[in-house]
PDB file of C-alpha atoms in Angstrom:
ATOM      1  CA  UNK I 240      68.215  63.440  98.006  1.00 70.00           C
ATOM      2  CA  UNK I 241      70.753  61.079  96.409  1.00 73.00           C
ATOM      3  CA  UNK I 242      72.670  61.019  99.669  1.00 74.00           C
ATOM      4  CA  UNK I 243      69.485  60.033 101.551  1.00 69.00           C
ATOM      5  CA  UNK I 244      68.877  57.083  99.171  1.00 72.00           C
ATOM      6  CA  UNK I 245      72.523  56.001  99.421  1.00 74.00           C
ATOM      7  CA  UNK I 246      72.393  56.031 103.218  1.00 72.00           C
ATOM      8  CA  UNK I 247      69.140  54.041 103.171  1.00 66.00           C
ATOM      9  CA  UNK I 248      70.633  51.460 100.787  1.00 75.00           C
ATOM     10  CA  UNK I 249      73.728  51.044 102.967  1.00 77.00           C
ATOM     11  CA  UNK I 250      71.588  50.691 106.095  1.00 73.00           C
ATOM     12  CA  UNK I 251      69.369  48.117 104.341  1.00 72.00           C
ATOM     13  CA  UNK I 252      72.382  46.075 103.117  1.00 76.00           C
ATOM     14  CA  UNK I 253      73.810  46.038 106.628  1.00 74.00           C
ATOM     15  CA  UNK I 254      70.416  44.910 107.969  1.00 76.00           C
ATOM     16  CA  UNK I 255      70.250  42.108 105.398  1.00 71.00           C
ATOM     17  CA  UNK I 256      73.764  40.935 106.293  1.00 75.00           C
ATOM     18  CA  UNK I 257      72.911  41.024 110.008  1.00 73.00           C
ATOM     19  CA  UNK I 258      69.624  39.156 109.397  1.00 71.00           C
ATOM     20  CA  UNK I 259      71.352  36.432 107.341  1.00 69.00           C
ATOM     21  CA  UNK I 260      74.039  36.044 109.990  1.00 75.00           C
ATOM     22  CA  UNK I 261      71.487  35.749 112.806  1.00 70.00           C
ATOM     23  CA  UNK I 262      69.395  33.266 110.809  1.00 70.00           C
ATOM     24  CA  UNK I 263      72.438  31.131 109.959  1.00 68.00           C
ATOM     25  CA  UNK I 264      73.609  31.066 113.586  1.00 73.00           C
ATOM     26  CA  UNK I 265      70.125  30.179 114.860  1.00 70.00           C
ATOM     27  CA  UNK I 266      69.684  27.349 112.350  1.00 69.00           C
ATOM     28  CA  UNK I 267      73.234  26.095 112.958  1.00 66.00           C
ATOM     29  CA  UNK I 268      72.654  25.987 116.730  1.00 71.00           C
ATOM     30  CA  UNK I 269      69.502  23.887 116.268  1.00 72.00           C
ATOM     31  CA  UNK I 270      71.337  21.412 114.075  1.00 68.00           C
ATOM     32  CA  UNK I 271      69.708  22.451 110.823  1.00 67.00           C
ATOM     33  CA  UNK I 272      71.118  23.788 107.597  1.00 69.00           C
ATOM     34  CA  UNK I 273      70.502  27.046 105.762  1.00 65.00           C
ATOM     35  CA  UNK I 274      68.296  26.694 102.689  1.00 68.00           C
ATOM     36  CA  UNK I 275      67.219  29.142 100.006  1.00 65.00           C
ATOM     37  CA  UNK I 276      63.826  29.810 101.622  1.00 66.00           C
ATOM     38  CA  UNK I 277      65.363  30.789 104.970  1.00 64.00           C
ATOM     39  CA  UNK I 278      67.930  32.923 103.171  1.00 68.00           C
ATOM     40  CA  UNK I 279      65.194  34.603 101.108  1.00 71.00           C
ATOM     41  CA  UNK I 280      63.135  35.456 104.196  1.00 67.00           C
ATOM     42  CA  UNK I 281      66.217  36.696 106.014  1.00 66.00           C
ATOM     43  CA  UNK I 282      66.928  39.060 103.122  1.00 69.00           C
ATOM     44  CA  UNK I 283      63.335  39.991 102.255  1.00 68.00           C
ATOM     45  CA  UNK I 284      62.228  41.090 105.729  1.00 68.00           C
ATOM     46  CA  UNK I 285      64.989  43.743 106.166  1.00 68.00           C
ATOM     47  CA  UNK I 286      64.445  44.860 102.595  1.00 65.00           C
ATOM     48  CA  UNK I 287      60.728  45.458 103.205  1.00 64.00           C
ATOM     49  CA  UNK I 288      61.163  46.972 106.656  1.00 66.00           C
ATOM     50  CA  UNK I 289      64.630  48.528 106.939  1.00 66.00           C
ATOM     51  CA  UNK I 290      64.696  50.291 103.570  1.00 70.00           C
ATOM     52  CA  UNK I 291      61.467  52.344 103.964  1.00 75.00           C
ATOM     53  CA  UNK I 292      62.228  52.991 107.654  1.00 71.00           C
ATOM     54  CA  UNK I 293      65.749  54.137 106.780  1.00 70.00           C
ATOM     55  CA  UNK I 294      64.478  56.291 103.921  1.00 69.00           C
ATOM     56  CA  UNK I 295      61.974  58.005 106.204  1.00 69.00           C
ATOM     57  CA  UNK I 296      64.498  58.533 109.015  1.00 77.00           C
ATOM     58  CA  UNK I 297      67.282  59.851 106.796  1.00 66.00           C
ATOM     59  CA  UNK I 298      64.853  62.062 104.866  1.00 70.00           C
ATOM     60  CA  UNK I 299      63.546  63.625 108.061  1.00 72.00           C
ATOM     61  CA  UNK I 300      67.106  64.171 109.293  1.00 73.00           C
ATOM     62  CA  UNK I 301      67.925  65.753 105.934  1.00 69.00           C
ATOM     63  CA  UNK I 302      64.949  68.119 106.227  1.00 73.00           C
ATOM     64  CA  UNK I 303      65.927  69.043 109.782  1.00 78.00           C
ATOM     65  CA  UNK I 304      69.502  69.776 108.651  1.00 77.00           C
ATOM     66  CA  UNK I 305      68.231  71.943 105.787  1.00 78.00           C
ATOM     67  CA  UNK I 306      65.874  73.779 108.144  1.00 82.00           C
ATOM     68  CA  UNK I 307      68.763  74.369 110.562  1.00 83.00           C
ATOM     69  CA  UNK I 308      70.927  75.769 107.767  1.00 83.00           C
ATOM     70  CA  UNK I 309      68.116  78.062 106.634  1.00 83.00           C
ATOM     71  CA  UNK I 310      67.602  79.188 110.219  1.00 80.00           C
ATOM     72  CA  UNK I 311      71.304  79.990 110.593  1.00 84.00           C
ATOM     73  CA  UNK I 312      71.289  81.880 107.277  1.00 80.00           C
ATOM     74  CA  UNK I 313      68.227  83.849 108.397  1.00 75.00           C
ATOM     75  CA  UNK I 314      69.898  84.591 111.734  1.00 78.00           C
ATOM     76  CA  UNK I 315      73.033  85.885 109.966  1.00 81.00           C
ATOM     77  CA  UNK I 316      70.889  87.995 107.651  1.00 81.00           C
ATOM     78  CA  UNK I 317      68.919  89.459 110.562  1.00 72.00           C
ATOM     79  CA  UNK I 318      72.160  90.163 112.424  1.00 72.00           C
ATOM     80  CA  UNK I 319      73.437  92.013 109.369  1.00 73.00           C
ATOM     81  CA  UNK I 320      70.223  94.012 109.092  1.00 66.00           C
ATOM     82  CA  UNK I 321      70.416  94.863 112.803  1.00 67.00           C
ATOM     83  CA  UNK I 322      74.008  96.093 112.413  1.00 70.00           C
ATOM     84  CA  UNK I 323      72.989  98.236 109.439  1.00 65.00           C
ATOM     85  CA  UNK I 324      70.006  99.664 111.317  1.00 60.00           C
ATOM     86  CA  UNK I 325      72.157 100.363 114.363  1.00 60.00           C
ATOM     87  CA  UNK I 326      74.688 102.149 112.165  1.00 63.00           C
ATOM     88  CA  UNK I 327      71.932 104.056 110.352  1.00 66.00           C
ATOM     89  CA  UNK I 328      70.584 105.260 113.686  1.00 79.00           C
ATOM     90  CA  UNK I 329      74.008 106.781 114.476  1.00 89.00           C
ATOM     91  CA  UNK I 330      75.080 108.098 111.092  1.00 94.00           C
ATOM     92  CA  UNK I 331      73.902 111.071 109.048  1.00 95.00           C
ATOM     93  CA  UNK I 332      72.960 109.535 105.715  1.00 92.00           C
ATOM     94  CA  UNK I 333      74.077 112.450 103.538  1.00 94.00           C
ATOM     95  CA  UNK I 334      77.542 113.023 104.987  1.00 96.00           C
ATOM     96  CA  UNK I 335      78.456 109.736 106.655  1.00 94.00           C
ATOM     97  CA  UNK I 336      79.341 111.575 109.870  1.00 96.00           C
ATOM     98  CA  UNK I 337      77.613 111.110 113.222  1.00 96.00           C
ATOM     99  CA  UNK I 338      74.098 112.528 113.387  1.00 96.00           C
ATOM    100  CA  UNK I 339      73.271 115.286 115.850  1.00 96.00           C
ATOM    101  CA  UNK I 340      71.858 113.172 118.673  1.00 95.00           C
ATOM    102  CA  UNK I 341      74.721 110.658 118.562  1.00 96.00           C
ATOM    103  CA  UNK I 342      77.350 113.408 118.402  1.00 96.00           C
ATOM    104  CA  UNK I 343      75.888 115.181 121.442  1.00 96.00           C
ATOM    105  CA  UNK I 344      75.538 111.951 123.421  1.00 95.00           C
ATOM    106  CA  UNK I 345      79.106 110.818 122.702  1.00 95.00           C
ATOM    107  CA  UNK I 346      80.531 114.287 123.393  1.00 96.00           C
ATOM    108  CA  UNK I 347      78.793 114.400 126.778  1.00 95.00           C
ATOM    109  CA  UNK I 348      80.017 110.890 127.539  1.00 94.00           C
ATOM    110  CA  UNK I 349      83.584 111.847 126.650  1.00 92.00           C
ATOM    111  CA  UNK I 350      83.259 115.076 128.621  1.00 91.00           C
ATOM    112  CA  UNK I 351      82.397 113.167 131.779  1.00 91.00           C
ATOM    113  CA  UNK I 352      85.879 111.646 131.770  1.00 91.00           C
ATOM    114  CA  UNK I 353      87.157 115.097 132.774  1.00 88.00           C
ATOM    115  CA  UNK I 354      89.978 115.408 130.256  1.00 92.00           C
ATOM    116  CA  UNK I 355      88.468 118.505 128.640  1.00 92.00           C
ATOM    117  CA  UNK I 356      88.951 119.254 124.978  1.00 95.00           C
ATOM    118  CA  UNK I 357      88.154 121.458 122.011  1.00 96.00           C
ATOM    119  CA  UNK I 358      84.872 121.821 120.152  1.00 97.00           C
ATOM    120  CA  UNK I 359      84.885 123.129 116.587  1.00 98.00           C
ATOM    121  CA  UNK I 360      81.582 124.322 115.123  1.00 98.00           C
ATOM    122  CA  UNK I 361      81.882 124.509 111.346  1.00 98.00           C
ATOM    123  CA  UNK I 362      79.306 126.336 109.249  1.00 98.00           C
ATOM    124  CA  UNK I 363      79.175 126.391 105.431  1.00 97.00           C
ATOM    125  CA  UNK I 364      79.289 130.025 104.280  1.00 96.00           C
ATOM    126  CA  UNK I 365      76.365 131.350 102.215  1.00 94.00           C
ATOM    127  CA  UNK I 366      74.855 127.884 101.898  1.00 95.00           C
ATOM    128  CA  UNK I 367      71.463 129.329 100.959  1.00 92.00           C
ATOM    129  CA  UNK I 368      73.164 131.117  98.077  1.00 91.00           C
ATOM    130  CA  UNK I 369      74.633 127.818  96.862  1.00 91.00           C
ATOM    131  CA  UNK I 370      71.200 126.188  96.922  1.00 90.00           C
ATOM    132  CA  UNK I 371      69.527 129.149  95.228  1.00 88.00           C
ATOM    133  CA  UNK I 372      72.215 129.549  92.548  1.00 87.00           C
ATOM    134  CA  UNK I 373      73.194 125.974  91.793  1.00 87.00           C
ATOM    135  CA  UNK I 374      70.283 123.895  93.106  1.00 87.00           C
ATOM    136  CA  UNK I 375      69.718 121.691  96.133  1.00 90.00           C
ATOM    137  CA  UNK I 376      71.522 118.687  94.625  1.00 90.00           C
ATOM    138  CA  UNK I 377      74.684 120.769  94.403  1.00 91.00           C
ATOM    139  CA  UNK I 378      74.058 121.873  97.991  1.00 93.00           C
ATOM    140  CA  UNK I 379      73.891 118.238  99.082  1.00 95.00           C
ATOM    141  CA  UNK I 380      77.149 117.507  97.253  1.00 94.00           C
ATOM    142  CA  UNK I 381      78.719 120.530  98.926  1.00 96.00           C
ATOM    143  CA  UNK I 382      77.879 119.166 102.377  1.00 97.00           C
ATOM    144  CA  UNK I 383      79.298 115.760 101.429  1.00 97.00           C
ATOM    145  CA  UNK I 384      82.477 117.433 100.131  1.00 97.00           C
ATOM    146  CA  UNK I 385      82.936 119.378 103.380  1.00 97.00           C
ATOM    147  CA  UNK I 386      82.415 116.152 105.339  1.00 98.00           C
ATOM    148  CA  UNK I 387      85.156 114.511 103.246  1.00 97.00           C
ATOM    149  CA  UNK I 388      87.575 117.310 104.154  1.00 97.00           C
ATOM    150  CA  UNK I 389      86.675 116.880 107.835  1.00 97.00           C
ATOM    151  CA  UNK I 390      87.508 113.174 107.595  1.00 97.00           C
ATOM    152  CA  UNK I 391      90.780 113.896 105.776  1.00 96.00           C
ATOM    153  CA  UNK I 392      91.915 116.507 108.292  1.00 96.00           C
ATOM    154  CA  UNK I 393      91.051 114.646 111.471  1.00 94.00           C
ATOM    155  CA  UNK I 394      91.705 111.089 110.202  1.00 91.00           C
ATOM    156  CA  UNK I 395      89.240 109.526 112.624  1.00 85.00           C
ATOM    157  CA  UNK I 396      90.568 111.494 115.606  1.00 90.00           C
ATOM    158  CA  UNK I 397      87.844 112.692 117.972  1.00 93.00           C
ATOM    159  CA  UNK I 398      84.159 112.947 117.173  1.00 97.00           C
ATOM    160  CA  UNK I 399      82.789 114.443 113.962  1.00 97.00           C
ATOM    161  CA  UNK I 400      79.110 114.957 113.242  1.00 97.00           C
ATOM    162  CA  UNK I 401      76.539 116.953 111.350  1.00 97.00           C
ATOM    163  CA  UNK I 402      74.746 118.991 113.996  1.00 96.00           C
ATOM    164  CA  UNK I 403      72.517 121.133 111.793  1.00 93.00           C
ATOM    165  CA  UNK I 404      71.480 121.726 108.204  1.00 93.00           C
ATOM    166  CA  UNK I 405      74.854 123.063 107.023  1.00 97.00           C
ATOM    167  CA  UNK I 406      76.596 122.957 110.391  1.00 98.00           C
ATOM    168  CA  UNK I 407      79.153 120.418 111.566  1.00 98.00           C
ATOM    169  CA  UNK I 408      80.811 119.741 114.888  1.00 98.00           C
ATOM    170  CA  UNK I 409      84.159 118.196 115.789  1.00 98.00           C
ATOM    171  CA  UNK I 410      85.152 117.424 119.373  1.00 97.00           C
ATOM    172  CA  UNK I 411      88.756 116.594 120.220  1.00 96.00           C
ATOM    173  CA  UNK I 412      89.116 115.199 123.719  1.00 95.00           C
ATOM    174  CA  UNK I 413      92.150 116.186 125.814  1.00 93.00           C
ATOM    175  CA  UNK I 414      93.384 118.537 123.079  1.00 93.00           C
ATOM    176  CA  UNK I 415      94.978 121.946 123.540  1.00 93.00           C
ATOM    177  CA  UNK I 416      93.402 125.098 122.196  1.00 93.00           C
ATOM    178  CA  UNK I 417      96.405 125.769 119.949  1.00 94.00           C
ATOM    179  CA  UNK I 418      96.149 122.333 118.345  1.00 95.00           C
ATOM    180  CA  UNK I 419      92.424 122.772 117.850  1.00 95.00           C
ATOM    181  CA  UNK I 420      93.018 126.132 116.190  1.00 96.00           C
ATOM    182  CA  UNK I 421      95.694 124.682 113.903  1.00 96.00           C
ATOM    183  CA  UNK I 422      93.430 121.848 112.802  1.00 97.00           C
ATOM    184  CA  UNK I 423      90.547 124.269 112.270  1.00 97.00           C
ATOM    185  CA  UNK I 424      92.744 126.430 110.033  1.00 97.00           C
ATOM    186  CA  UNK I 425      93.843 123.361 108.102  1.00 97.00           C
ATOM    187  CA  UNK I 426      90.195 122.422 107.644  1.00 98.00           C
ATOM    188  CA  UNK I 427      89.279 125.935 106.500  1.00 97.00           C
ATOM    189  CA  UNK I 428      92.019 125.888 103.870  1.00 97.00           C
ATOM    190  CA  UNK I 429      90.988 122.413 102.728  1.00 97.00           C
ATOM    191  CA  UNK I 430      87.386 123.484 102.140  1.00 97.00           C
ATOM    192  CA  UNK I 431      88.573 126.644 100.408  1.00 96.00           C
ATOM    193  CA  UNK I 432      90.391 124.499  97.840  1.00 95.00           C
ATOM    194  CA  UNK I 433      87.259 122.553  96.880  1.00 93.00           C
ATOM    195  CA  UNK I 434      86.139 123.089  93.306  1.00 87.00           C
ATOM    196  CA  UNK I 435      82.608 121.736  93.051  1.00 90.00           C
ATOM    197  CA  UNK I 436      81.394 121.334  89.484  1.00 86.00           C
ATOM    198  CA  UNK I 437      77.662 121.955  89.196  1.00 81.00           C
ATOM    199  CA  UNK I 438      75.103 120.275  86.980  1.00 74.00           C
ATOM    200  CA  UNK I 439      74.871 123.471  84.924  1.00 71.00           C
ATOM    201  CA  UNK I 440      78.561 123.265  84.028  1.00 73.00           C
ATOM    202  CA  UNK I 441      79.346 125.921  86.584  1.00 79.00           C
ATOM    203  CA  UNK I 442      81.809 125.975  89.459  1.00 86.00           C
ATOM    204  CA  UNK I 443      80.754 126.439  93.070  1.00 88.00           C
ATOM    205  CA  UNK I 444      83.431 127.683  95.461  1.00 90.00           C
ATOM    206  CA  UNK I 445      83.024 126.705  99.087  1.00 96.00           C
ATOM    207  CA  UNK I 446      84.229 128.125 102.373  1.00 97.00           C
ATOM    208  CA  UNK I 447      83.471 127.623 106.039  1.00 98.00           C
ATOM    209  CA  UNK I 448      83.479 129.733 109.170  1.00 98.00           C
ATOM    210  CA  UNK I 449      84.637 127.988 112.338  1.00 98.00           C
ATOM    211  CA  UNK I 450      84.025 128.849 115.974  1.00 97.00           C
ATOM    212  CA  UNK I 451      86.040 127.177 118.712  1.00 97.00           C
ATOM    213  CA  UNK I 452      85.377 126.445 122.381  1.00 96.00           C
ATOM    214  CA  UNK I 453      87.875 125.019 124.859  1.00 95.00           C
ATOM    215  CA  UNK I 454      87.751 123.516 128.353  1.00 92.00           C
ATOM    216  CA  UNK I 455      90.511 121.971 130.452  1.00 89.00           C
ATOM    217  CA  UNK I 456      88.431 119.601 132.563  1.00 88.00           C
ATOM    218  CA  UNK I 457      84.762 118.586 132.441  1.00 87.00           C
ATOM    219  CA  UNK I 458      83.005 119.226 129.126  1.00 85.00           C
ATOM    220  CA  UNK I 459      79.402 119.146 127.974  1.00 91.00           C
ATOM    221  CA  UNK I 460      77.768 119.995 124.678  1.00 94.00           C
ATOM    222  CA  UNK I 461      75.523 122.818 125.874  1.00 94.00           C
ATOM    223  CA  UNK I 462      78.227 124.932 127.496  1.00 93.00           C
ATOM    224  CA  UNK I 463      80.789 124.259 124.775  1.00 95.00           C
ATOM    225  CA  UNK I 464      78.252 124.951 122.047  1.00 96.00           C
ATOM    226  CA  UNK I 465      77.341 128.307 123.590  1.00 95.00           C
ATOM    227  CA  UNK I 466      80.953 129.479 123.393  1.00 95.00           C
ATOM    228  CA  UNK I 467      81.677 127.928 119.985  1.00 96.00           C
ATOM    229  CA  UNK I 468      78.483 129.380 118.548  1.00 96.00           C
ATOM    230  CA  UNK I 469      79.439 132.826 119.826  1.00 95.00           C
ATOM    231  CA  UNK I 470      82.844 132.515 118.169  1.00 97.00           C
ATOM    232  CA  UNK I 471      81.198 131.283 114.965  1.00 97.00           C
ATOM    233  CA  UNK I 472      79.160 134.477 114.730  1.00 96.00           C
ATOM    234  CA  UNK I 473      82.338 136.469 115.349  1.00 96.00           C
ATOM    235  CA  UNK I 474      83.901 134.744 112.319  1.00 97.00           C
ATOM    236  CA  UNK I 475      80.784 135.480 110.259  1.00 96.00           C
ATOM    237  CA  UNK I 476      80.808 139.146 111.242  1.00 95.00           C
ATOM    238  CA  UNK I 477      84.449 139.464 110.273  1.00 95.00           C
ATOM    239  CA  UNK I 478      83.647 138.415 106.708  1.00 95.00           C
ATOM    240  CA  UNK I 479      83.334 134.588 106.831  1.00 96.00           C
ATOM    241  CA  UNK I 480      85.918 132.002 105.781  1.00 97.00           C
ATOM    242  CA  UNK I 481      87.660 132.494 109.111  1.00 97.00           C
ATOM    243  CA  UNK I 482      88.480 130.712 112.366  1.00 97.00           C
ATOM    244  CA  UNK I 483      87.543 132.469 115.602  1.00 97.00           C
ATOM    245  CA  UNK I 484      89.100 131.419 118.891  1.00 95.00           C
ATOM    246  CA  UNK I 485      88.071 132.654 122.348  1.00 90.00           C
ATOM    247  CA  UNK I 486      90.609 134.426 124.493  1.00 80.00           C
ATOM    248  CA  UNK I 487      92.054 132.241 127.222  1.00 61.00           C
ATOM    249  CA  UNK I 488      90.319 134.331 129.886  1.00 41.00           C
ATOM    250  CA  UNK I 489      86.962 133.664 128.233  1.00 46.00           C
ATOM    251  CA  UNK I 490      87.799 130.002 127.959  1.00 47.00           C
ATOM    252  CA  UNK I 491      88.564 129.850 131.673  1.00 42.00           C
ATOM    253  CA  UNK I 492      85.254 131.537 132.510  1.00 35.00           C
ATOM    254  CA  UNK I 493      83.490 129.014 130.312  1.00 44.00           C
ATOM    255  CA  UNK I 494      85.274 126.203 132.140  1.00 42.00           C
ATOM    256  CA  UNK I 495      84.016 127.451 135.473  1.00 39.00           C
ATOM    257  CA  UNK I 496      80.509 127.714 134.071  1.00 39.00           C
ATOM    258  CA  UNK I 497      80.657 124.195 132.681  1.00 38.00           C
ATOM    259  CA  UNK I 498      81.949 122.709 135.901  1.00 35.00           C
TER     260      UNK I 498
END
């Protein structure tokens, strides 16, 4: 507000100076001389007219500028909210990985490029037992801990998502079966090393079973999931805490089915 008054004062002083100059020139051209009354009128008229007009104009401009700043701030805030909502629609809140629908959509999109890849389906072993023994809060922490290991092992490579209650998926585009198996084994060992302290001062040990599917060319979630799920149950039947990989012949058959 002080700036508005200052601008109005400056504008009024300039108007008074201009008015006095015009009055002096006009009187000088007519052969007269400037007196105090003419000078007073020349100064009083701008003071009575220019100052309130300037105050009103500058105040309105000030309000418009403030409104524009508020509008920009609101726009930035809405943009931030939109980005958060867009991220929330893609991310599983508990684990920070992709949610099921986003994981499937991005896998299918990657699969259309025809470079093939490896799908790992990771299932937490005896997760119901963890919930029943240690409580659901410990179960939630267990899922978050497994998700952390997934991030550490894959370091942002490929797609990683939570595709079920205690089931995760990782898709590595244009990756060999042997590399996928090696990473799966590294993940299994990483989860095995987790020591999860419970709220009852206990210790929950975690493990995962992992089924793998592989294609050399076109890939889609449904066909890959069918093979990976089959291998996951093989790992479960063998005693859990294992990685199961399809034989290359089976992988080739799956490729033909997918294509």
